[in-house]
Amino acid sequence: MAATDQIRQMVNFILQEAHEKANEIRVKTEHDFNLEKQTLVHEAKLNIQDEFTKKEKDQEIKERIARSSEVGECRVKKMKIRDELLNSLLGEASSKAAVVTKGQNYPQLLQKLIVQGLIKIEEDTVAVYCRGEDVDTVKGVMGAAVDEYVEIMKRESGVTLKCNVVMNDDRAFDLPDSSCGGVLLTALNGKIVCDNTMKSRLTLVYEELLPSIRAILFPDEQ
């Protein structure tokens, strides 16, 4: 009987040990599972946050690009409108300059333009070009222009020049109507050119005054 009790006690001890061990394993397993679950959840949250941050940054970059593109397009349109306005202003000025060629003082203006061109070129042989409709007028003031040029050079340098100023006789090389009048002088077979057309003079003045014109027309850009 004692042996049976002893065996029963041993069995109960082994069962108790087994239960305790099983419970210990269960507790450890649950702990490890919960810890792993928390780790996975935390990593998932971090991944979601990273993905959200990345998408947010990507969206921000897209919006910046879109805004930059929109601003660029607006600037291009604004510059186009501004250039069109300035070009129209130059066109109107050219039209008014063309009216000068119809005035009674135009011959005197042509003479002064020829004299100025001769002074700039400073060559003995010079060819003068003009519009076809101005040929007779230019021929009419050519002699007076040469005399004025010689007088000026003599007064300034003490030297009496002998220059050969000829009129272009090839009508194919007459200046176009877009020159708005005036003259063009060449020397050394076209190697030296002095553009004294109304269009050229107007463009020169326009470029010099362009900053002031922009300040008047577009004060907000200053």
mmCIF file with all atom_site columns, C-alpha atoms in Angstrom:
data_model
loop_
_atom_site.group_PDB
_atom_site.id
_atom_site.type_symbol
_atom_site.label_atom_id
_atom_site.label_alt_id
_atom_site.label_comp_id
_atom_site.label_asym_id
_atom_site.label_entity_id
_atom_site.label_seq_id
_atom_site.pdbx_PDB_ins_code
_atom_site.Cartn_x
_atom_site.Cartn_y
_atom_site.Cartn_z
_atom_site.occupancy
_atom_site.B_iso_or_equiv
_atom_site.pdbx_formal_charge
_atom_site.auth_seq_id
_atom_site.auth_comp_id
_atom_site.auth_asym_id
_atom_site.auth_atom_id
_atom_site.pdbx_PDB_model_num
ATOM 1   C CA . MET A 1 1   ? 0.000  0.000   0.000    1.00 0.00 ? 1   MET A CA 1
ATOM 2   C CA . ALA A 1 2   ? 2.855  2.337   0.833    1.00 0.00 ? 2   ALA A CA 1
ATOM 3   C CA . ALA A 1 3   ? 4.408  1.645   -2.527   1.00 0.00 ? 3   ALA A CA 1
ATOM 4   C CA . THR A 1 4   ? 1.160  2.531   -4.293   1.00 0.00 ? 4   THR A CA 1
ATOM 5   C CA . ASP A 1 5   ? 0.893  5.817   -2.429   1.00 0.00 ? 5   ASP A CA 1
ATOM 6   C CA . GLN A 1 6   ? 4.450  6.607   -3.228   1.00 0.00 ? 6   GLN A CA 1
ATOM 7   C CA . ILE A 1 7   ? 3.865  5.933   -6.909   1.00 0.00 ? 7   ILE A CA 1
ATOM 8   C CA . ARG A 1 8   ? 0.699  8.068   -6.809   1.00 0.00 ? 8   ARG A CA 1
ATOM 9   C CA . GLN A 1 9   ? 2.631  10.892  -5.217   1.00 0.00 ? 9   GLN A CA 1
ATOM 10  C CA . MET A 1 10  ? 5.331  10.632  -7.853   1.00 0.00 ? 10  MET A CA 1
ATOM 11  C CA . VAL A 1 11  ? 2.705  10.662  -10.609  1.00 0.00 ? 11  VAL A CA 1
ATOM 12  C CA . ASN A 1 12  ? 1.005  13.678  -9.043   1.00 0.00 ? 12  ASN A CA 1
ATOM 13  C CA . PHE A 1 13  ? 4.362  15.447  -8.757   1.00 0.00 ? 13  PHE A CA 1
ATOM 14  C CA . ILE A 1 14  ? 5.184  14.708  -12.368  1.00 0.00 ? 14  ILE A CA 1
ATOM 15  C CA . LEU A 1 15  ? 1.727  15.915  -13.448  1.00 0.00 ? 15  LEU A CA 1
ATOM 16  C CA . GLN A 1 16  ? 2.086  19.044  -11.389  1.00 0.00 ? 16  GLN A CA 1
ATOM 17  C CA . GLU A 1 17  ? 5.509  19.683  -12.852  1.00 0.00 ? 17  GLU A CA 1
ATOM 18  C CA . ALA A 1 18  ? 4.070  19.086  -16.304  1.00 0.00 ? 18  ALA A CA 1
ATOM 19  C CA . HIS A 1 19  ? 1.211  21.513  -15.670  1.00 0.00 ? 19  HIS A CA 1
ATOM 20  C CA . GLU A 1 20  ? 3.586  24.118  -14.282  1.00 0.00 ? 20  GLU A CA 1
ATOM 21  C CA . LYS A 1 21  ? 5.948  23.647  -17.210  1.00 0.00 ? 21  LYS A CA 1
ATOM 22  C CA . ALA A 1 22  ? 3.071  23.810  -19.694  1.00 0.00 ? 22  ALA A CA 1
ATOM 23  C CA . ASN A 1 23  ? 1.743  26.950  -17.987  1.00 0.00 ? 23  ASN A CA 1
ATOM 24  C CA . GLU A 1 24  ? 5.222  28.465  -18.051  1.00 0.00 ? 24  GLU A CA 1
ATOM 25  C CA . ILE A 1 25  ? 5.527  27.672  -21.746  1.00 0.00 ? 25  ILE A CA 1
ATOM 26  C CA . ARG A 1 26  ? 2.036  29.085  -22.398  1.00 0.00 ? 26  ARG A CA 1
ATOM 27  C CA . VAL A 1 27  ? 2.851  32.292  -20.503  1.00 0.00 ? 27  VAL A CA 1
ATOM 28  C CA . LYS A 1 28  ? 6.189  32.660  -22.283  1.00 0.00 ? 28  LYS A CA 1
ATOM 29  C CA . THR A 1 29  ? 4.577  31.912  -25.657  1.00 0.00 ? 29  THR A CA 1
ATOM 30  C CA . GLU A 1 30  ? 1.846  34.478  -25.044  1.00 0.00 ? 30  GLU A CA 1
ATOM 31  C CA . HIS A 1 31  ? 4.463  37.000  -23.920  1.00 0.00 ? 31  HIS A CA 1
ATOM 32  C CA . ASP A 1 32  ? 6.614  36.361  -26.962  1.00 0.00 ? 32  ASP A CA 1
ATOM 33  C CA . PHE A 1 33  ? 3.537  36.463  -29.205  1.00 0.00 ? 33  PHE A CA 1
ATOM 34  C CA . ASN A 1 34  ? 2.358  39.763  -27.707  1.00 0.00 ? 34  ASN A CA 1
ATOM 35  C CA . LEU A 1 35  ? 5.846  41.213  -27.947  1.00 0.00 ? 35  LEU A CA 1
ATOM 36  C CA . GLU A 1 36  ? 6.167  40.118  -31.579  1.00 0.00 ? 36  GLU A CA 1
ATOM 37  C CA . LYS A 1 37  ? 2.681  41.438  -32.295  1.00 0.00 ? 37  LYS A CA 1
ATOM 38  C CA . GLN A 1 38  ? 3.559  44.799  -30.722  1.00 0.00 ? 38  GLN A CA 1
ATOM 39  C CA . THR A 1 39  ? 6.774  44.884  -32.735  1.00 0.00 ? 39  THR A CA 1
ATOM 40  C CA . LEU A 1 40  ? 4.951  44.099  -35.972  1.00 0.00 ? 40  LEU A CA 1
ATOM 41  C CA . VAL A 1 41  ? 2.219  46.640  -35.204  1.00 0.00 ? 41  VAL A CA 1
ATOM 42  C CA . HIS A 1 42  ? 4.849  49.279  -34.376  1.00 0.00 ? 42  HIS A CA 1
ATOM 43  C CA . GLU A 1 43  ? 6.769  48.518  -37.565  1.00 0.00 ? 43  GLU A CA 1
ATOM 44  C CA . ALA A 1 44  ? 3.543  48.607  -39.555  1.00 0.00 ? 44  ALA A CA 1
ATOM 45  C CA . LYS A 1 45  ? 2.688  51.987  -38.054  1.00 0.00 ? 45  LYS A CA 1
ATOM 46  C CA . LEU A 1 46  ? 6.160  53.271  -38.885  1.00 0.00 ? 46  LEU A CA 1
ATOM 47  C CA . ASN A 1 47  ? 5.847  51.948  -42.438  1.00 0.00 ? 47  ASN A CA 1
ATOM 48  C CA . ILE A 1 48  ? 2.452  53.583  -42.792  1.00 0.00 ? 48  ILE A CA 1
ATOM 49  C CA . GLN A 1 49  ? 3.806  56.854  -41.398  1.00 0.00 ? 49  GLN A CA 1
ATOM 50  C CA . ASP A 1 50  ? 6.822  56.682  -43.709  1.00 0.00 ? 50  ASP A CA 1
ATOM 51  C CA . GLU A 1 51  ? 4.574  55.911  -46.676  1.00 0.00 ? 51  GLU A CA 1
ATOM 52  C CA . PHE A 1 52  ? 2.225  58.742  -45.727  1.00 0.00 ? 52  PHE A CA 1
ATOM 53  C CA . THR A 1 53  ? 5.160  61.143  -45.258  1.00 0.00 ? 53  THR A CA 1
ATOM 54  C CA . LYS A 1 54  ? 6.586  60.073  -48.622  1.00 0.00 ? 54  LYS A CA 1
ATOM 55  C CA . LYS A 1 55  ? 3.234  60.538  -50.367  1.00 0.00 ? 55  LYS A CA 1
ATOM 56  C CA . GLU A 1 56  ? 2.783  63.869  -48.620  1.00 0.00 ? 56  GLU A CA 1
ATOM 57  C CA . LYS A 1 57  ? 6.210  65.015  -49.788  1.00 0.00 ? 57  LYS A CA 1
ATOM 58  C CA . ASP A 1 58  ? 5.528  63.701  -53.305  1.00 0.00 ? 58  ASP A CA 1
ATOM 59  C CA . GLN A 1 59  ? 2.239  65.597  -53.352  1.00 0.00 ? 59  GLN A CA 1
ATOM 60  C CA . GLU A 1 60  ? 3.967  68.716  -52.082  1.00 0.00 ? 60  GLU A CA 1
ATOM 61  C CA . ILE A 1 61  ? 6.609  68.410  -54.800  1.00 0.00 ? 61  ILE A CA 1
ATOM 62  C CA . LYS A 1 62  ? 3.885  67.919  -57.434  1.00 0.00 ? 62  LYS A CA 1
ATOM 63  C CA . GLU A 1 63  ? 2.070  71.005  -56.166  1.00 0.00 ? 63  GLU A CA 1
ATOM 64  C CA . ARG A 1 64  ? 5.294  73.021  -56.207  1.00 0.00 ? 64  ARG A CA 1
ATOM 65  C CA . ILE A 1 65  ? 6.026  71.879  -59.755  1.00 0.00 ? 65  ILE A CA 1
ATOM 66  C CA . ALA A 1 66  ? 2.469  72.729  -60.789  1.00 0.00 ? 66  ALA A CA 1
ATOM 67  C CA . ARG A 1 67  ? 2.696  76.169  -59.159  1.00 0.00 ? 67  ARG A CA 1
ATOM 68  C CA . SER A 1 68  ? 6.100  76.780  -60.702  1.00 0.00 ? 68  SER A CA 1
ATOM 69  C CA . SER A 1 69  ? 4.792  75.706  -64.111  1.00 0.00 ? 69  SER A CA 1
ATOM 70  C CA . GLU A 1 70  ? 1.762  77.948  -63.717  1.00 0.00 ? 70  GLU A CA 1
ATOM 71  C CA . VAL A 1 71  ? 3.913  80.893  -62.647  1.00 0.00 ? 71  VAL A CA 1
ATOM 72  C CA . GLY A 1 72  ? 6.252  80.222  -65.587  1.00 0.00 ? 72  GLY A CA 1
ATOM 73  C CA . GLU A 1 73  ? 3.338  80.127  -68.028  1.00 0.00 ? 73  GLU A CA 1
ATOM 74  C CA . CYS A 1 74  ? 1.963  83.363  -66.569  1.00 0.00 ? 74  CYS A CA 1
ATOM 75  C CA . ARG A 1 75  ? 5.369  85.007  -66.926  1.00 0.00 ? 75  ARG A CA 1
ATOM 76  C CA . VAL A 1 76  ? 5.667  83.841  -70.525  1.00 0.00 ? 76  VAL A CA 1
ATOM 77  C CA . LYS A 1 77  ? 2.178  85.160  -71.328  1.00 0.00 ? 77  LYS A CA 1
ATOM 78  C CA . LYS A 1 78  ? 2.958  88.401  -69.531  1.00 0.00 ? 78  LYS A CA 1
ATOM 79  C CA . MET A 1 79  ? 6.247  88.814  -71.409  1.00 0.00 ? 79  MET A CA 1
ATOM 80  C CA . LYS A 1 80  ? 4.500  88.006  -74.700  1.00 0.00 ? 80  LYS A CA 1
ATOM 81  C CA . ILE A 1 81  ? 1.805  90.606  -74.053  1.00 0.00 ? 81  ILE A CA 1
ATOM 82  C CA . ARG A 1 82  ? 4.441  93.126  -72.969  1.00 0.00 ? 82  ARG A CA 1
ATOM 83  C CA . ASP A 1 83  ? 6.573  92.481  -76.061  1.00 0.00 ? 83  ASP A CA 1
ATOM 84  C CA . GLU A 1 84  ? 3.513  92.756  -78.306  1.00 0.00 ? 84  GLU A CA 1
ATOM 85  C CA . LEU A 1 85  ? 2.661  96.084  -76.704  1.00 0.00 ? 85  LEU A CA 1
ATOM 86  C CA . LEU A 1 86  ? 6.209  97.375  -77.098  1.00 0.00 ? 86  LEU A CA 1
ATOM 87  C CA . ASN A 1 87  ? 6.356  96.169  -80.703  1.00 0.00 ? 87  ASN A CA 1
ATOM 88  C CA . SER A 1 88  ? 3.030  97.834  -81.457  1.00 0.00 ? 88  SER A CA 1
ATOM 89  C CA . LEU A 1 89  ? 4.426  101.019 -79.913  1.00 0.00 ? 89  LEU A CA 1
ATOM 90  C CA . LEU A 1 90  ? 7.476  100.772 -82.170  1.00 0.00 ? 90  LEU A CA 1
ATOM 91  C CA . GLY A 1 91  ? 5.201  100.085 -85.135  1.00 0.00 ? 91  GLY A CA 1
ATOM 92  C CA . GLU A 1 92  ? 3.135  103.190 -84.400  1.00 0.00 ? 92  GLU A CA 1
ATOM 93  C CA . ALA A 1 93  ? 6.307  105.242 -84.053  1.00 0.00 ? 93  ALA A CA 1
ATOM 94  C CA . SER A 1 94  ? 7.514  103.884 -87.421  1.00 0.00 ? 94  SER A CA 1
ATOM 95  C CA . SER A 1 95  ? 4.234  104.923 -89.024  1.00 0.00 ? 95  SER A CA 1
ATOM 96  C CA . LYS A 1 96  ? 4.641  108.424 -87.651  1.00 0.00 ? 96  LYS A CA 1
ATOM 97  C CA . ALA A 1 97  ? 8.271  108.494 -88.788  1.00 0.00 ? 97  ALA A CA 1
ATOM 98  C CA . ALA A 1 98  ? 7.098  107.652 -92.299  1.00 0.00 ? 98  ALA A CA 1
ATOM 99  C CA . VAL A 1 99  ? 4.898  110.754 -92.192  1.00 0.00 ? 99  VAL A CA 1
ATOM 100 C CA . VAL A 1 100 ? 8.049  112.867 -91.794  1.00 0.00 ? 100 VAL A CA 1
ATOM 101 C CA . THR A 1 101 ? 9.109  111.848 -95.301  1.00 0.00 ? 101 THR A CA 1
ATOM 102 C CA . LYS A 1 102 ? 6.027  113.629 -96.635  1.00 0.00 ? 102 LYS A CA 1
ATOM 103 C CA . GLY A 1 103 ? 6.896  116.904 -94.917  1.00 0.00 ? 103 GLY A CA 1
ATOM 104 C CA . GLN A 1 104 ? 8.523  119.939 -96.497  1.00 0.00 ? 104 GLN A CA 1
ATOM 105 C CA . ASN A 1 105 ? 11.591 119.624 -94.251  1.00 0.00 ? 105 ASN A CA 1
ATOM 106 C CA . TYR A 1 106 ? 12.417 116.113 -95.431  1.00 0.00 ? 106 TYR A CA 1
ATOM 107 C CA . PRO A 1 107 ? 15.058 117.249 -97.994  1.00 0.00 ? 107 PRO A CA 1
ATOM 108 C CA . GLN A 1 108 ? 16.947 119.132 -95.273  1.00 0.00 ? 108 GLN A CA 1
ATOM 109 C CA . LEU A 1 109 ? 16.720 116.038 -93.042  1.00 0.00 ? 109 LEU A CA 1
ATOM 110 C CA . LEU A 1 110 ? 18.168 113.863 -95.808  1.00 0.00 ? 110 LEU A CA 1
ATOM 111 C CA . GLN A 1 111 ? 21.029 116.306 -96.234  1.00 0.00 ? 111 GLN A CA 1
ATOM 112 C CA . LYS A 1 112 ? 21.829 116.180 -92.520  1.00 0.00 ? 112 LYS A CA 1
ATOM 113 C CA . LEU A 1 113 ? 21.670 112.374 -92.514  1.00 0.00 ? 113 LEU A CA 1
ATOM 114 C CA . ILE A 1 114 ? 24.106 112.213 -95.444  1.00 0.00 ? 114 ILE A CA 1
ATOM 115 C CA . VAL A 1 115 ? 26.504 114.627 -93.726  1.00 0.00 ? 115 VAL A CA 1
ATOM 116 C CA . GLN A 1 116 ? 26.351 112.648 -90.510  1.00 0.00 ? 116 GLN A CA 1
ATOM 117 C CA . GLY A 1 117 ? 26.989 109.420 -92.408  1.00 0.00 ? 117 GLY A CA 1
ATOM 118 C CA . LEU A 1 118 ? 30.004 110.879 -94.207  1.00 0.00 ? 118 LEU A CA 1
ATOM 119 C CA . ILE A 1 119 ? 31.462 112.044 -90.884  1.00 0.00 ? 119 ILE A CA 1
ATOM 120 C CA . LYS A 1 120 ? 31.013 108.591 -89.406  1.00 0.00 ? 120 LYS A CA 1
ATOM 121 C CA . ILE A 1 121 ? 32.509 106.731 -92.367  1.00 0.00 ? 121 ILE A CA 1
ATOM 122 C CA . GLU A 1 122 ? 35.406 109.154 -93.098  1.00 0.00 ? 122 GLU A CA 1
ATOM 123 C CA . GLU A 1 123 ? 36.232 107.617 -96.485  1.00 0.00 ? 123 GLU A CA 1
ATOM 124 C CA . ASP A 1 124 ? 37.047 109.330 -99.805  1.00 0.00 ? 124 ASP A CA 1
ATOM 125 C CA . THR A 1 125 ? 34.632 107.253 -101.897 1.00 0.00 ? 125 THR A CA 1
ATOM 126 C CA . VAL A 1 126 ? 31.145 106.673 -100.569 1.00 0.00 ? 126 VAL A CA 1
ATOM 127 C CA . ALA A 1 127 ? 27.992 105.220 -102.107 1.00 0.00 ? 127 ALA A CA 1
ATOM 128 C CA . VAL A 1 128 ? 24.569 106.454 -100.997 1.00 0.00 ? 128 VAL A CA 1
ATOM 129 C CA . TYR A 1 129 ? 21.435 104.284 -101.032 1.00 0.00 ? 129 TYR A CA 1
ATOM 130 C CA . CYS A 1 130 ? 17.837 105.363 -100.488 1.00 0.00 ? 130 CYS A CA 1
ATOM 131 C CA . ARG A 1 131 ? 14.266 104.378 -101.301 1.00 0.00 ? 131 ARG A CA 1
ATOM 132 C CA . GLY A 1 132 ? 13.218 104.592 -104.937 1.00 0.00 ? 132 GLY A CA 1
ATOM 133 C CA . GLU A 1 133 ? 10.805 107.416 -104.202 1.00 0.00 ? 133 GLU A CA 1
ATOM 134 C CA . ASP A 1 134 ? 13.594 109.409 -102.531 1.00 0.00 ? 134 ASP A CA 1
ATOM 135 C CA . VAL A 1 135 ? 16.144 109.164 -105.368 1.00 0.00 ? 135 VAL A CA 1
ATOM 136 C CA . ASP A 1 136 ? 15.415 112.573 -106.891 1.00 0.00 ? 136 ASP A CA 1
ATOM 137 C CA . THR A 1 137 ? 15.318 114.260 -103.471 1.00 0.00 ? 137 THR A CA 1
ATOM 138 C CA . VAL A 1 138 ? 18.626 112.719 -102.419 1.00 0.00 ? 138 VAL A CA 1
ATOM 139 C CA . LYS A 1 139 ? 20.259 113.699 -105.689 1.00 0.00 ? 139 LYS A CA 1
ATOM 140 C CA . GLY A 1 140 ? 18.966 117.207 -105.140 1.00 0.00 ? 140 GLY A CA 1
ATOM 141 C CA . VAL A 1 141 ? 20.696 117.584 -101.739 1.00 0.00 ? 141 VAL A CA 1
ATOM 142 C CA . MET A 1 142 ? 23.805 115.500 -102.454 1.00 0.00 ? 142 MET A CA 1
ATOM 143 C CA . GLY A 1 143 ? 25.983 118.429 -103.557 1.00 0.00 ? 143 GLY A CA 1
ATOM 144 C CA . ALA A 1 144 ? 25.005 120.587 -100.577 1.00 0.00 ? 144 ALA A CA 1
ATOM 145 C CA . ALA A 1 145 ? 25.611 117.656 -98.216  1.00 0.00 ? 145 ALA A CA 1
ATOM 146 C CA . VAL A 1 146 ? 29.134 117.070 -99.575  1.00 0.00 ? 146 VAL A CA 1
ATOM 147 C CA . ASP A 1 147 ? 29.942 120.799 -99.360  1.00 0.00 ? 147 ASP A CA 1
ATOM 148 C CA . GLU A 1 148 ? 28.704 120.902 -95.756  1.00 0.00 ? 148 GLU A CA 1
ATOM 149 C CA . TYR A 1 149 ? 30.762 117.833 -94.891  1.00 0.00 ? 149 TYR A CA 1
ATOM 150 C CA . VAL A 1 150 ? 33.937 119.282 -96.446  1.00 0.00 ? 150 VAL A CA 1
ATOM 151 C CA . GLU A 1 151 ? 33.385 122.558 -94.617  1.00 0.00 ? 151 GLU A CA 1
ATOM 152 C CA . ILE A 1 152 ? 32.904 120.818 -91.271  1.00 0.00 ? 152 ILE A CA 1
ATOM 153 C CA . MET A 1 153 ? 36.028 118.671 -91.693  1.00 0.00 ? 153 MET A CA 1
ATOM 154 C CA . LYS A 1 154 ? 38.077 121.713 -92.732  1.00 0.00 ? 154 LYS A CA 1
ATOM 155 C CA . ARG A 1 155 ? 36.841 123.657 -89.730  1.00 0.00 ? 155 ARG A CA 1
ATOM 156 C CA . GLU A 1 156 ? 37.562 120.827 -87.338  1.00 0.00 ? 156 GLU A CA 1
ATOM 157 C CA . SER A 1 157 ? 40.845 119.525 -88.786  1.00 0.00 ? 157 SER A CA 1
ATOM 158 C CA . GLY A 1 158 ? 42.146 122.255 -91.085  1.00 0.00 ? 158 GLY A CA 1
ATOM 159 C CA . VAL A 1 159 ? 42.233 119.778 -93.993  1.00 0.00 ? 159 VAL A CA 1
ATOM 160 C CA . THR A 1 160 ? 40.258 120.260 -97.190  1.00 0.00 ? 160 THR A CA 1
ATOM 161 C CA . LEU A 1 161 ? 38.971 116.865 -98.266  1.00 0.00 ? 161 LEU A CA 1
ATOM 162 C CA . LYS A 1 162 ? 38.206 115.707 -101.758 1.00 0.00 ? 162 LYS A CA 1
ATOM 163 C CA . CYS A 1 163 ? 35.553 113.048 -101.536 1.00 0.00 ? 163 CYS A CA 1
ATOM 164 C CA . ASN A 1 164 ? 33.681 111.158 -104.210 1.00 0.00 ? 164 ASN A CA 1
ATOM 165 C CA . VAL A 1 165 ? 30.104 110.616 -103.095 1.00 0.00 ? 165 VAL A CA 1
ATOM 166 C CA . VAL A 1 166 ? 28.048 108.681 -105.631 1.00 0.00 ? 166 VAL A CA 1
ATOM 167 C CA . MET A 1 167 ? 24.419 107.733 -105.810 1.00 0.00 ? 167 MET A CA 1
ATOM 168 C CA . ASN A 1 168 ? 23.414 104.107 -106.192 1.00 0.00 ? 168 ASN A CA 1
ATOM 169 C CA . ASP A 1 169 ? 22.169 103.742 -109.768 1.00 0.00 ? 169 ASP A CA 1
ATOM 170 C CA . ASP A 1 170 ? 20.970 100.139 -109.493 1.00 0.00 ? 170 ASP A CA 1
ATOM 171 C CA . ARG A 1 171 ? 17.294 100.382 -108.552 1.00 0.00 ? 171 ARG A CA 1
ATOM 172 C CA . ALA A 1 172 ? 17.357 96.735  -107.472 1.00 0.00 ? 172 ALA A CA 1
ATOM 173 C CA . PHE A 1 173 ? 19.373 97.832  -104.456 1.00 0.00 ? 173 PHE A CA 1
ATOM 174 C CA . ASP A 1 174 ? 17.090 100.669 -103.414 1.00 0.00 ? 174 ASP A CA 1
ATOM 175 C CA . LEU A 1 175 ? 16.115 100.617 -99.746  1.00 0.00 ? 175 LEU A CA 1
ATOM 176 C CA . PRO A 1 176 ? 12.770 98.961  -98.927  1.00 0.00 ? 176 PRO A CA 1
ATOM 177 C CA . ASP A 1 177 ? 9.753  100.957 -97.792  1.00 0.00 ? 177 ASP A CA 1
ATOM 178 C CA . SER A 1 178 ? 10.200 99.418  -94.335  1.00 0.00 ? 178 SER A CA 1
ATOM 179 C CA . SER A 1 179 ? 13.277 101.639 -93.915  1.00 0.00 ? 179 SER A CA 1
ATOM 180 C CA . CYS A 1 180 ? 10.802 104.517 -93.493  1.00 0.00 ? 180 CYS A CA 1
ATOM 181 C CA . GLY A 1 181 ? 13.094 106.819 -95.482  1.00 0.00 ? 181 GLY A CA 1
ATOM 182 C CA . GLY A 1 182 ? 16.558 108.159 -94.804  1.00 0.00 ? 182 GLY A CA 1
ATOM 183 C CA . VAL A 1 183 ? 19.796 106.925 -96.334  1.00 0.00 ? 183 VAL A CA 1
ATOM 184 C CA . LEU A 1 184 ? 22.369 104.165 -96.073  1.00 0.00 ? 184 LEU A CA 1
ATOM 185 C CA . LEU A 1 185 ? 26.024 104.893 -96.868  1.00 0.00 ? 185 LEU A CA 1
ATOM 186 C CA . THR A 1 186 ? 28.718 102.332 -97.727  1.00 0.00 ? 186 THR A CA 1
ATOM 187 C CA . ALA A 1 187 ? 32.425 102.432 -98.449  1.00 0.00 ? 187 ALA A CA 1
ATOM 188 C CA . LEU A 1 188 ? 35.198 100.009 -99.404  1.00 0.00 ? 188 LEU A CA 1
ATOM 189 C CA . ASN A 1 189 ? 32.833 97.874  -101.488 1.00 0.00 ? 189 ASN A CA 1
ATOM 190 C CA . GLY A 1 190 ? 30.323 97.510  -98.690  1.00 0.00 ? 190 GLY A CA 1
ATOM 191 C CA . LYS A 1 191 ? 32.828 96.647  -95.950  1.00 0.00 ? 191 LYS A CA 1
ATOM 192 C CA . ILE A 1 192 ? 31.899 99.850  -94.111  1.00 0.00 ? 192 ILE A CA 1
ATOM 193 C CA . VAL A 1 193 ? 28.205 100.608 -93.641  1.00 0.00 ? 193 VAL A CA 1
ATOM 194 C CA . CYS A 1 194 ? 26.434 103.490 -91.960  1.00 0.00 ? 194 CYS A CA 1
ATOM 195 C CA . ASP A 1 195 ? 22.703 102.874 -91.644  1.00 0.00 ? 195 ASP A CA 1
ATOM 196 C CA . ASN A 1 196 ? 21.101 106.291 -91.314  1.00 0.00 ? 196 ASN A CA 1
ATOM 197 C CA . THR A 1 197 ? 17.585 105.259 -92.278  1.00 0.00 ? 197 THR A CA 1
ATOM 198 C CA . MET A 1 198 ? 14.631 106.522 -90.294  1.00 0.00 ? 198 MET A CA 1
ATOM 199 C CA . LYS A 1 199 ? 13.944 102.953 -89.159  1.00 0.00 ? 199 LYS A CA 1
ATOM 200 C CA . SER A 1 200 ? 17.484 102.552 -87.876  1.00 0.00 ? 200 SER A CA 1
ATOM 201 C CA . ARG A 1 201 ? 17.467 105.890 -86.080  1.00 0.00 ? 201 ARG A CA 1
ATOM 202 C CA . LEU A 1 202 ? 14.079 105.152 -84.556  1.00 0.00 ? 202 LEU A CA 1
ATOM 203 C CA . THR A 1 203 ? 15.224 101.721 -83.359  1.00 0.00 ? 203 THR A CA 1
ATOM 204 C CA . LEU A 1 204 ? 18.338 103.256 -81.828  1.00 0.00 ? 204 LEU A CA 1
ATOM 205 C CA . VAL A 1 205 ? 16.319 105.859 -79.938  1.00 0.00 ? 205 VAL A CA 1
ATOM 206 C CA . TYR A 1 206 ? 13.781 103.194 -78.944  1.00 0.00 ? 206 TYR A CA 1
ATOM 207 C CA . GLU A 1 207 ? 16.488 100.949 -77.461  1.00 0.00 ? 207 GLU A CA 1
ATOM 208 C CA . GLU A 1 208 ? 18.001 103.881 -75.561  1.00 0.00 ? 208 GLU A CA 1
ATOM 209 C CA . LEU A 1 209 ? 14.615 104.847 -74.137  1.00 0.00 ? 209 LEU A CA 1
ATOM 210 C CA . LEU A 1 210 ? 13.382 101.279 -73.567  1.00 0.00 ? 210 LEU A CA 1
ATOM 211 C CA . PRO A 1 211 ? 14.085 101.275 -69.783  1.00 0.00 ? 211 PRO A CA 1
ATOM 212 C CA . SER A 1 212 ? 12.135 104.519 -69.397  1.00 0.00 ? 212 SER A CA 1
ATOM 213 C CA . ILE A 1 213 ? 9.332  103.222 -71.631  1.00 0.00 ? 213 ILE A CA 1
ATOM 214 C CA . ARG A 1 214 ? 9.060  100.039 -69.560  1.00 0.00 ? 214 ARG A CA 1
ATOM 215 C CA . ALA A 1 215 ? 9.015  102.070 -66.341  1.00 0.00 ? 215 ALA A CA 1
ATOM 216 C CA . ILE A 1 216 ? 6.097  104.106 -67.685  1.00 0.00 ? 216 ILE A CA 1
ATOM 217 C CA . LEU A 1 217 ? 4.113  101.216 -69.156  1.00 0.00 ? 217 LEU A CA 1
ATOM 218 C CA . PHE A 1 218 ? 4.895  98.595  -66.504  1.00 0.00 ? 218 PHE A CA 1
ATOM 219 C CA . PRO A 1 219 ? 5.543  100.436 -63.198  1.00 0.00 ? 219 PRO A CA 1
ATOM 220 C CA . ASP A 1 220 ? 4.738  97.319  -61.130  1.00 0.00 ? 220 ASP A CA 1
ATOM 221 C CA . GLU A 1 221 ? 7.773  95.505  -62.556  1.00 0.00 ? 221 GLU A CA 1
ATOM 222 C CA . GLN A 1 222 ? 10.221 98.123  -61.348  1.00 0.00 ? 222 GLN A CA 1
#
